[in-house]
PDB file of C-alpha atoms in Angstrom:
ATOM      1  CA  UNK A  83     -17.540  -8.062  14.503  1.00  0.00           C
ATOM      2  CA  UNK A  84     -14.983  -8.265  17.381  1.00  0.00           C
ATOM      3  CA  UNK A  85     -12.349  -7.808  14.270  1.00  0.00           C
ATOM      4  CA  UNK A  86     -13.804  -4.902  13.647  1.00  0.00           C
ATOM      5  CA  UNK A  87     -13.711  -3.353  17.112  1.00  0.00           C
ATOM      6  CA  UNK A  88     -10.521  -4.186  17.844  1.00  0.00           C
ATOM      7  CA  UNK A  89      -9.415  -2.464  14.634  1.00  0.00           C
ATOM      8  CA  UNK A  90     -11.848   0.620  15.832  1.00  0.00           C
ATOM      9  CA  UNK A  91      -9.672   0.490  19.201  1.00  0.00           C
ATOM     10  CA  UNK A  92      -6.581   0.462  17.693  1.00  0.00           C
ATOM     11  CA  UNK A  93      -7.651   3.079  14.969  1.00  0.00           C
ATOM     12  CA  UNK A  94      -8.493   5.435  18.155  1.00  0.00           C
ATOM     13  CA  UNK A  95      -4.667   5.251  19.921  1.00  0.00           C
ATOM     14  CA  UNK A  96      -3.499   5.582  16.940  1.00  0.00           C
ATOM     15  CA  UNK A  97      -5.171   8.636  15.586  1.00  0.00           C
ATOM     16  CA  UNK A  98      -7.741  10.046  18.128  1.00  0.00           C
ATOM     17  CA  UNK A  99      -8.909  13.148  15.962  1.00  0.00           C
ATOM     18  CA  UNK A 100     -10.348  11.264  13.222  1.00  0.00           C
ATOM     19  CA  UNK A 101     -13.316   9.909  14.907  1.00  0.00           C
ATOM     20  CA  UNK A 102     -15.749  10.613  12.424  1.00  0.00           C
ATOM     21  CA  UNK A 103     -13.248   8.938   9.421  1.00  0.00           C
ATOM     22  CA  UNK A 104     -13.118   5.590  12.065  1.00  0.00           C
ATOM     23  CA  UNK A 105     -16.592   5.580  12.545  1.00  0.00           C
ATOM     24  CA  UNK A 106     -17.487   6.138   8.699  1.00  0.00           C
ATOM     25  CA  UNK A 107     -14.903   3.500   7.820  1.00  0.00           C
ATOM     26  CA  UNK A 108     -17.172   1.548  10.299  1.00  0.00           C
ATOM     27  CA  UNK A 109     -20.303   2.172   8.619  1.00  0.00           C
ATOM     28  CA  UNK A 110     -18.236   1.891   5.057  1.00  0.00           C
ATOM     29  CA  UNK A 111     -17.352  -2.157   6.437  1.00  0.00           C
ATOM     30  CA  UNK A 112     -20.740  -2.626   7.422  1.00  0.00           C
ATOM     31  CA  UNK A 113     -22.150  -1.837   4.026  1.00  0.00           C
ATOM     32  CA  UNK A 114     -19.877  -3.480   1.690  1.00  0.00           C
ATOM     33  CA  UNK A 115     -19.485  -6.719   3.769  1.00  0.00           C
ATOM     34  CA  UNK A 116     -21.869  -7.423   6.428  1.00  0.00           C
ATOM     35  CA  UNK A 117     -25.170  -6.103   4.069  1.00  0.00           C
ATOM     36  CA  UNK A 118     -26.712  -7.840   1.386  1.00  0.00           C
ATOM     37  CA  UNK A 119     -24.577  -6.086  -0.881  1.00  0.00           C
ATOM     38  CA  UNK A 120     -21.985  -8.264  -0.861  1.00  0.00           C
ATOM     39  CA  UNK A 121     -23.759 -11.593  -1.369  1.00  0.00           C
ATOM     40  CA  UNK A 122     -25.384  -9.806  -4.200  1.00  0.00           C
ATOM     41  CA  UNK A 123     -22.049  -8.961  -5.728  1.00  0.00           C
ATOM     42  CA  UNK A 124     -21.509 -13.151  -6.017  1.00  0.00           C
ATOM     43  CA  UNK A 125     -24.663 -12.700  -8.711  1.00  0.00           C
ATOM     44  CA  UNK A 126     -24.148  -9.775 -10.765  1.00  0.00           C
ATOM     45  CA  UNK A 127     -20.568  -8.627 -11.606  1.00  0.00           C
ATOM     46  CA  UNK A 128     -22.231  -4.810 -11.708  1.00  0.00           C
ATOM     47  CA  UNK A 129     -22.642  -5.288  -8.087  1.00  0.00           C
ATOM     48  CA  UNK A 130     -18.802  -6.413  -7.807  1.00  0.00           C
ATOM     49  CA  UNK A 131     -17.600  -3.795  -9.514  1.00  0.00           C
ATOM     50  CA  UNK A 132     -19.382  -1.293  -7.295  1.00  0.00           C
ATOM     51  CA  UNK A 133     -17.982  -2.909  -4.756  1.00  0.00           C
ATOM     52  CA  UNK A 134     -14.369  -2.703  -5.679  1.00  0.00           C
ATOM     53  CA  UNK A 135     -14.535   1.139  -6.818  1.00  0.00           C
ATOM     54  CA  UNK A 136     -16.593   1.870  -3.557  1.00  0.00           C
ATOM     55  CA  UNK A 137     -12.954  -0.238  -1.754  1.00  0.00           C
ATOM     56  CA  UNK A 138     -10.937   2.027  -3.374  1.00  0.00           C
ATOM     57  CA  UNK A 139     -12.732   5.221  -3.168  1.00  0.00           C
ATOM     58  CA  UNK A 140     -14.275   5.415  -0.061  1.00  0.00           C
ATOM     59  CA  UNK A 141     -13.172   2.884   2.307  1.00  0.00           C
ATOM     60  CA  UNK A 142      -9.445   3.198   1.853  1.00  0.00           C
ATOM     61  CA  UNK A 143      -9.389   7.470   2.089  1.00  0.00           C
ATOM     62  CA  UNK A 144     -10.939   6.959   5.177  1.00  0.00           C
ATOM     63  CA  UNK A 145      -8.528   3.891   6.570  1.00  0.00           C
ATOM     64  CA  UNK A 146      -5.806   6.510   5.378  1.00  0.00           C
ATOM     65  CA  UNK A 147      -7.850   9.295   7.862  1.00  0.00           C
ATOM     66  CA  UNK A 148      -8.714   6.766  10.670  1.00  0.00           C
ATOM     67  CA  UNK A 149      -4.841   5.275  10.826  1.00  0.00           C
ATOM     68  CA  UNK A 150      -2.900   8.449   9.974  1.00  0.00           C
ATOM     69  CA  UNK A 151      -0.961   6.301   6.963  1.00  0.00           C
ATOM     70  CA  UNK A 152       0.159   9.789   5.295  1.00  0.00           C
ATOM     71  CA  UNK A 153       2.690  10.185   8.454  1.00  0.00           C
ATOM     72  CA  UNK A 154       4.028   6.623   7.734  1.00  0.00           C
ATOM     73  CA  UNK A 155       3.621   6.803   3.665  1.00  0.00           C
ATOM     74  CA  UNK A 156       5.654   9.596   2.350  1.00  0.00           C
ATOM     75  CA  UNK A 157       4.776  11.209  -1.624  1.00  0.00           C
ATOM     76  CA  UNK A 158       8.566   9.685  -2.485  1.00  0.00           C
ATOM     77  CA  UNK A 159       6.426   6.234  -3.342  1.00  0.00           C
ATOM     78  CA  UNK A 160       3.667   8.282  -5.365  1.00  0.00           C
ATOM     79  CA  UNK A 161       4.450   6.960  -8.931  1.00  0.00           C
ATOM     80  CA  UNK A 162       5.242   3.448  -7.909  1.00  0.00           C
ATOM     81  CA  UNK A 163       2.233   3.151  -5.577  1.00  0.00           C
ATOM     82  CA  UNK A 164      -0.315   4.466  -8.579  1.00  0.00           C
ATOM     83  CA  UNK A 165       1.668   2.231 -11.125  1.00  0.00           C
ATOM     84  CA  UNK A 166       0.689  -0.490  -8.118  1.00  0.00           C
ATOM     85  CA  UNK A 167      -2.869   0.004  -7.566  1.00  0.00           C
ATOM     86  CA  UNK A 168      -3.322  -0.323 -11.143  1.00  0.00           C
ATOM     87  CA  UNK A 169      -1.307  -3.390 -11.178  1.00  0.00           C
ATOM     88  CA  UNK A 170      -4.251  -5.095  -8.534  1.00  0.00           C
ATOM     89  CA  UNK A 171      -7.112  -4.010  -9.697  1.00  0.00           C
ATOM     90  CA  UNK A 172      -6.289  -5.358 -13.370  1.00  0.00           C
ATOM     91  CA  UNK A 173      -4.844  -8.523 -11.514  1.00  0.00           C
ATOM     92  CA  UNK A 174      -7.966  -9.004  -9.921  1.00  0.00           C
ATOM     93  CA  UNK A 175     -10.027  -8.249 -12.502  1.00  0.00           C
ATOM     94  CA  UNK A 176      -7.988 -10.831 -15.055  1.00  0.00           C
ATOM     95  CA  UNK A 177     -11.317 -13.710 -15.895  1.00  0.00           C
ATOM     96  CA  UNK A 178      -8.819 -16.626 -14.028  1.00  0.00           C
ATOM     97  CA  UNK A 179      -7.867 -14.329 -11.070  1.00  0.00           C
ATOM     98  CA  UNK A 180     -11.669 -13.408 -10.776  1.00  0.00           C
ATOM     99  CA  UNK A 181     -12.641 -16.710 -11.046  1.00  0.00           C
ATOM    100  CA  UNK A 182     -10.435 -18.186  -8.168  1.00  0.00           C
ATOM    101  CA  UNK A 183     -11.256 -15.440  -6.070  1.00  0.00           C
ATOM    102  CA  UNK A 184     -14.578 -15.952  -6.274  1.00  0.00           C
ATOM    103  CA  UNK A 185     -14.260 -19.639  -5.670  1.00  0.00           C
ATOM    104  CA  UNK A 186     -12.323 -20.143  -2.789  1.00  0.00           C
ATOM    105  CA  UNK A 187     -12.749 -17.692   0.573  1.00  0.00           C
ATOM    106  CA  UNK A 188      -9.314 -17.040   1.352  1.00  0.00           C
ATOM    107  CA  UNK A 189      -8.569 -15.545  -2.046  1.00  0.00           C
ATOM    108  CA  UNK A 190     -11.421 -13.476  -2.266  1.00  0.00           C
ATOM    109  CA  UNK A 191      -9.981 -12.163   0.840  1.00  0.00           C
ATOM    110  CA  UNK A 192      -6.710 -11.632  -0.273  1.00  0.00           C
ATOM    111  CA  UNK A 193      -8.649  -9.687  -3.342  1.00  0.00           C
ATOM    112  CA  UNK A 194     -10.389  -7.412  -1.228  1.00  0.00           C
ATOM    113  CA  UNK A 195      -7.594  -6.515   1.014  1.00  0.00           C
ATOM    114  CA  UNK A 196      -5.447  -6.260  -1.318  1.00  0.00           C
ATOM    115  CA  UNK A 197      -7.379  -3.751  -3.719  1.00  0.00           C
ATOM    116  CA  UNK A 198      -8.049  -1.795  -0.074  1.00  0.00           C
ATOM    117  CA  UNK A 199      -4.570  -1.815   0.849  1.00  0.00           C
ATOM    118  CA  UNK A 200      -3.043  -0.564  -2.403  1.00  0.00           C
ATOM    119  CA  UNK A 201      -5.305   2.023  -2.662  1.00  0.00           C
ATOM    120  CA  UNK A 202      -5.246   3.114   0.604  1.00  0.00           C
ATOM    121  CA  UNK A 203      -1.037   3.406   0.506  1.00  0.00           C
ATOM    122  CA  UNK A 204      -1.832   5.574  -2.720  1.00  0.00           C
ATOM    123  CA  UNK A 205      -4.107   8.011  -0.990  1.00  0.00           C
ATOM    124  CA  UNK A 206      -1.757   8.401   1.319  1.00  0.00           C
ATOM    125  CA  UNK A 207       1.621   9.125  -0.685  1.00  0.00           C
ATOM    126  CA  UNK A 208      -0.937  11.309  -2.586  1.00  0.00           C
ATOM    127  CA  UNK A 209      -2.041  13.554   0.018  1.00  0.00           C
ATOM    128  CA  UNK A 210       1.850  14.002   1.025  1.00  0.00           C
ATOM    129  CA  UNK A 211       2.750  15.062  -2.789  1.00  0.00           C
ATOM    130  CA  UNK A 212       2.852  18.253  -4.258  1.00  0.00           C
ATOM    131  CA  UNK A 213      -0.075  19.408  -5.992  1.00  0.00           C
ATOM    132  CA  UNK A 214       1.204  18.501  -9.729  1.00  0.00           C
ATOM    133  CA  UNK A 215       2.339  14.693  -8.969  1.00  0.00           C
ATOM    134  CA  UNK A 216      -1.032  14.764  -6.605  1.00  0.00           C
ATOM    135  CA  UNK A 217      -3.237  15.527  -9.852  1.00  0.00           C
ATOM    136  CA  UNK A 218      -1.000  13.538 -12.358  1.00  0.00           C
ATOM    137  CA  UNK A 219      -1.326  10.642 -10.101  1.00  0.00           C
ATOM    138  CA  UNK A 220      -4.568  10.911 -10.030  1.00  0.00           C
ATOM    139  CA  UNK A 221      -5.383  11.597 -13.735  1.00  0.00           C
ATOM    140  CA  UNK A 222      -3.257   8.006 -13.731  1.00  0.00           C
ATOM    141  CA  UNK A 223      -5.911   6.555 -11.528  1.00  0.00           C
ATOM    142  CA  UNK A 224      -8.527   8.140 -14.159  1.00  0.00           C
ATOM    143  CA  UNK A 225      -7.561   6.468 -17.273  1.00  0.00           C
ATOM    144  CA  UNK A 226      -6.891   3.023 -16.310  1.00  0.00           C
ATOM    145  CA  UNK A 227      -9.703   2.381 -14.734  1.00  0.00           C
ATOM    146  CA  UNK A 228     -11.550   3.911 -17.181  1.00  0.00           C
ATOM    147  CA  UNK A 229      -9.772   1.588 -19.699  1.00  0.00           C
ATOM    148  CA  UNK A 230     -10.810  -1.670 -18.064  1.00  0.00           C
ATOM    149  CA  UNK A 231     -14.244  -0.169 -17.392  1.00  0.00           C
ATOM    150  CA  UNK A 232     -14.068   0.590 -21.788  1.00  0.00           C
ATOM    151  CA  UNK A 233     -12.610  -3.160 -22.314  1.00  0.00           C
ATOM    152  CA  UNK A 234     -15.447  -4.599 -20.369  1.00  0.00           C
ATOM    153  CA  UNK A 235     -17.993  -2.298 -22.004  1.00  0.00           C
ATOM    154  CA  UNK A 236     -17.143  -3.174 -25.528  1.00  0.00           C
ATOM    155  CA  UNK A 237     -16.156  -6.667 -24.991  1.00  0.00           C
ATOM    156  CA  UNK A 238     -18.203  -9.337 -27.441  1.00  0.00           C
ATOM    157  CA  UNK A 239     -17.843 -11.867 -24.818  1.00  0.00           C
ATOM    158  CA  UNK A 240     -18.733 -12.053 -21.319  1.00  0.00           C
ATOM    159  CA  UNK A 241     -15.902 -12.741 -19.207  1.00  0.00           C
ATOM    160  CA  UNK A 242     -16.546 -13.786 -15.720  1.00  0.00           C
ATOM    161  CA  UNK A 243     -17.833 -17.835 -15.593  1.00  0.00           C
ATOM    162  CA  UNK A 244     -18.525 -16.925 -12.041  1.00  0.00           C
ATOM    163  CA  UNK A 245     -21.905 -14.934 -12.948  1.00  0.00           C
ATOM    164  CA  UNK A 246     -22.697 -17.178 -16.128  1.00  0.00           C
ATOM    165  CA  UNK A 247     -25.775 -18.901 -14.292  1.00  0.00           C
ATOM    166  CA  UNK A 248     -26.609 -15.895 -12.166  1.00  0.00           C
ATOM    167  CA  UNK A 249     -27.630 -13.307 -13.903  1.00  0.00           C
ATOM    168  CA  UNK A 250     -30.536 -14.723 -15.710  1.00  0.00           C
ATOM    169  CA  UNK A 251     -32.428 -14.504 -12.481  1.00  0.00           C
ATOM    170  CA  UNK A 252     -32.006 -10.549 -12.584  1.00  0.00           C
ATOM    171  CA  UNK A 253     -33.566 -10.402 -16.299  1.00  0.00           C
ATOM    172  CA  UNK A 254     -30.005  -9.739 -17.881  1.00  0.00           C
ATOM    173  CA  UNK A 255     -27.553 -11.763 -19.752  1.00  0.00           C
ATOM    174  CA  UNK A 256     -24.012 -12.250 -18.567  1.00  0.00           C
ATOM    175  CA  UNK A 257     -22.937  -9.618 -21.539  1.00  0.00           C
ATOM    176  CA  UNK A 258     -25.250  -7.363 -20.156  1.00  0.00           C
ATOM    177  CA  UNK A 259     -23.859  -7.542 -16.972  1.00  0.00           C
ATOM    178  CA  UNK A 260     -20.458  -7.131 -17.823  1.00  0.00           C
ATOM    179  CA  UNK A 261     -21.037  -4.328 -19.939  1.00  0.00           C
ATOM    180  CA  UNK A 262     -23.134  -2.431 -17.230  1.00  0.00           C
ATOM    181  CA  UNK A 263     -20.245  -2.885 -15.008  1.00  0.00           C
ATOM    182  CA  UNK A 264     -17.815  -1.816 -17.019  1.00  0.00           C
ATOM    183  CA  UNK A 265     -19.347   1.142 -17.793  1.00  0.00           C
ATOM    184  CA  UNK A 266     -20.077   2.214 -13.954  1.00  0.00           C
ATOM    185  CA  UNK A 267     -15.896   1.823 -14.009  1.00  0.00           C
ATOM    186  CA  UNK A 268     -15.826   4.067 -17.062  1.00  0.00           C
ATOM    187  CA  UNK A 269     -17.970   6.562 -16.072  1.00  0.00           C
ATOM    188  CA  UNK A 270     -18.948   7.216 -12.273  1.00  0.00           C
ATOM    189  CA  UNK A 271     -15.420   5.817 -11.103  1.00  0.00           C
ATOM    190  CA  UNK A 272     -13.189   7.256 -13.414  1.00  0.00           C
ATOM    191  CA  UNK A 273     -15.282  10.580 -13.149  1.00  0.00           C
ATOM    192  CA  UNK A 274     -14.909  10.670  -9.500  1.00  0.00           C
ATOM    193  CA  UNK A 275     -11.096  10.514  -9.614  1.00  0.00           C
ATOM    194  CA  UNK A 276     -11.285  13.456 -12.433  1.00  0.00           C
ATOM    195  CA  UNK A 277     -13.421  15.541 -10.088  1.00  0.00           C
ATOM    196  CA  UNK A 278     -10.963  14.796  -7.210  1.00  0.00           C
ATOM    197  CA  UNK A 279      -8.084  15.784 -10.056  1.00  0.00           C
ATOM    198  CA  UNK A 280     -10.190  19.196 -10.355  1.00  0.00           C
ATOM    199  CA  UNK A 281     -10.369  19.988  -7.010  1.00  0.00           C
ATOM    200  CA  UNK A 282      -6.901  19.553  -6.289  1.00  0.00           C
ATOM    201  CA  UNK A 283      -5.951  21.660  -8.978  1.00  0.00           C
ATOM    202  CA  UNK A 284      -8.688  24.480  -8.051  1.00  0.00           C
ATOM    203  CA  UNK A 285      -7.269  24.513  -4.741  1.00  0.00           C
ATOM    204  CA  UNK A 286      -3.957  24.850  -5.449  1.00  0.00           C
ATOM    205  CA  UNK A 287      -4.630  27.590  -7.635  1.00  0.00           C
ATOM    206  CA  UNK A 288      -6.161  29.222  -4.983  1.00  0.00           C
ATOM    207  CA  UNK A 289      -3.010  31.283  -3.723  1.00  0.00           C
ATOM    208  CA  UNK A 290      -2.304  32.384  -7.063  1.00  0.00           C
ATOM    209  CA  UNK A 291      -6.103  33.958  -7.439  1.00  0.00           C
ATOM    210  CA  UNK A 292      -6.242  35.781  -4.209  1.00  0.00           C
ATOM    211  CA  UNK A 293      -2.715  37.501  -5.146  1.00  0.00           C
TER     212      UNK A 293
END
């Protein structure tokens, strides 16, 4: 906790308009790592893969708000920082990579910040970019995750020997679990970035329509 409030102190020099982003990346940190959720993501894999998509989709925007990172992280980087995001959240989602991470504390740290960190520097070249590489970028985003969230749905195998003896006690198989997660990647996640594709391109439209 006194981590987090001297990050909340350093977040307001830094960037003193964007209380409400600081306090709801607060309140973001507080549910993903302080709540039950995250023990409960050592159980089920669903819960871990909520977990990571809610890292990349709602706490790092709001890091990106709370620091200012799109006046240090210019839309020059865009392509290499989506190619890069990718690049961690497959690493991290590789069965040996999982595994470690999940086994030893400083890893799973590096995991977490890592997946918040890459995706936070991509939200930031992004919102510097010009509307086309903004939506391509983000169509990007779209399809890989929804490819791992498809390999995970339609694997025969479970992957992840971490949850092998601790999913029974939710009333589902490993399989099951895997697959459940995988489609929450496929669908919710990979929806939200298309919806945040669409409303990009609606609003750059907008100009256009009112001539």
């Amino acid at each position: 906790m006194a981590i987090l409030g001297g990050g909340l102190i350093l977040a307001w020099r830094r960037a003193p308009e964007a209380k409400s982003s600081q306090f709801g990346a607060v309140l973001v940190i507080l549910a993903l790592f302080v709540s039950p959720l995250c023990a409960l993501g050592s159980a089920l894999f669903t819960v871990r893969a909520i977990h990571h998509a809610a890292l990349a989709l709602l706490l790092a925007p709001l890091l990106v708000d709370s620091l200012a990172l799109e006046r240090r992280i210019g839309p020059a980087s865009l392509k290499l920082l989506t190619g890069a995001q990718a690049l961690v959240f497959w690493f991290w989602h590789a069965p040996p990579a999982y595994a470690a991470a999940l086994s030893n504390d400083a890893i799973f740290w590096m995991m977490q910040l890592s997946i918040t960190a890459s995706a936070a520097c991509w939200w930031a070249s992004m919102r510097q970019a010009n509307a086309p590489a903004a939506v391509a970028a983000t169509l990007a985003t779209m399809v890989q995750m929804g490819a791992l969230g498809a390999l995970l749905t339609f694997a025969g195998r479970a992957f992840y020997a971490p949850h092998f003896q601790s999913t029974q006690a939710w009333g589902w198989t490993p399989l099951e679990d895997q697959q459940v997660a995988g489609l929450i990647m496929w669908a919710p996640a990979s929806g939200a970035y298309l919806l945040i594709a669409l409303t990009m391109l609606y609003r750059s439209m907008q100009p256009t329509l009112v001539r």
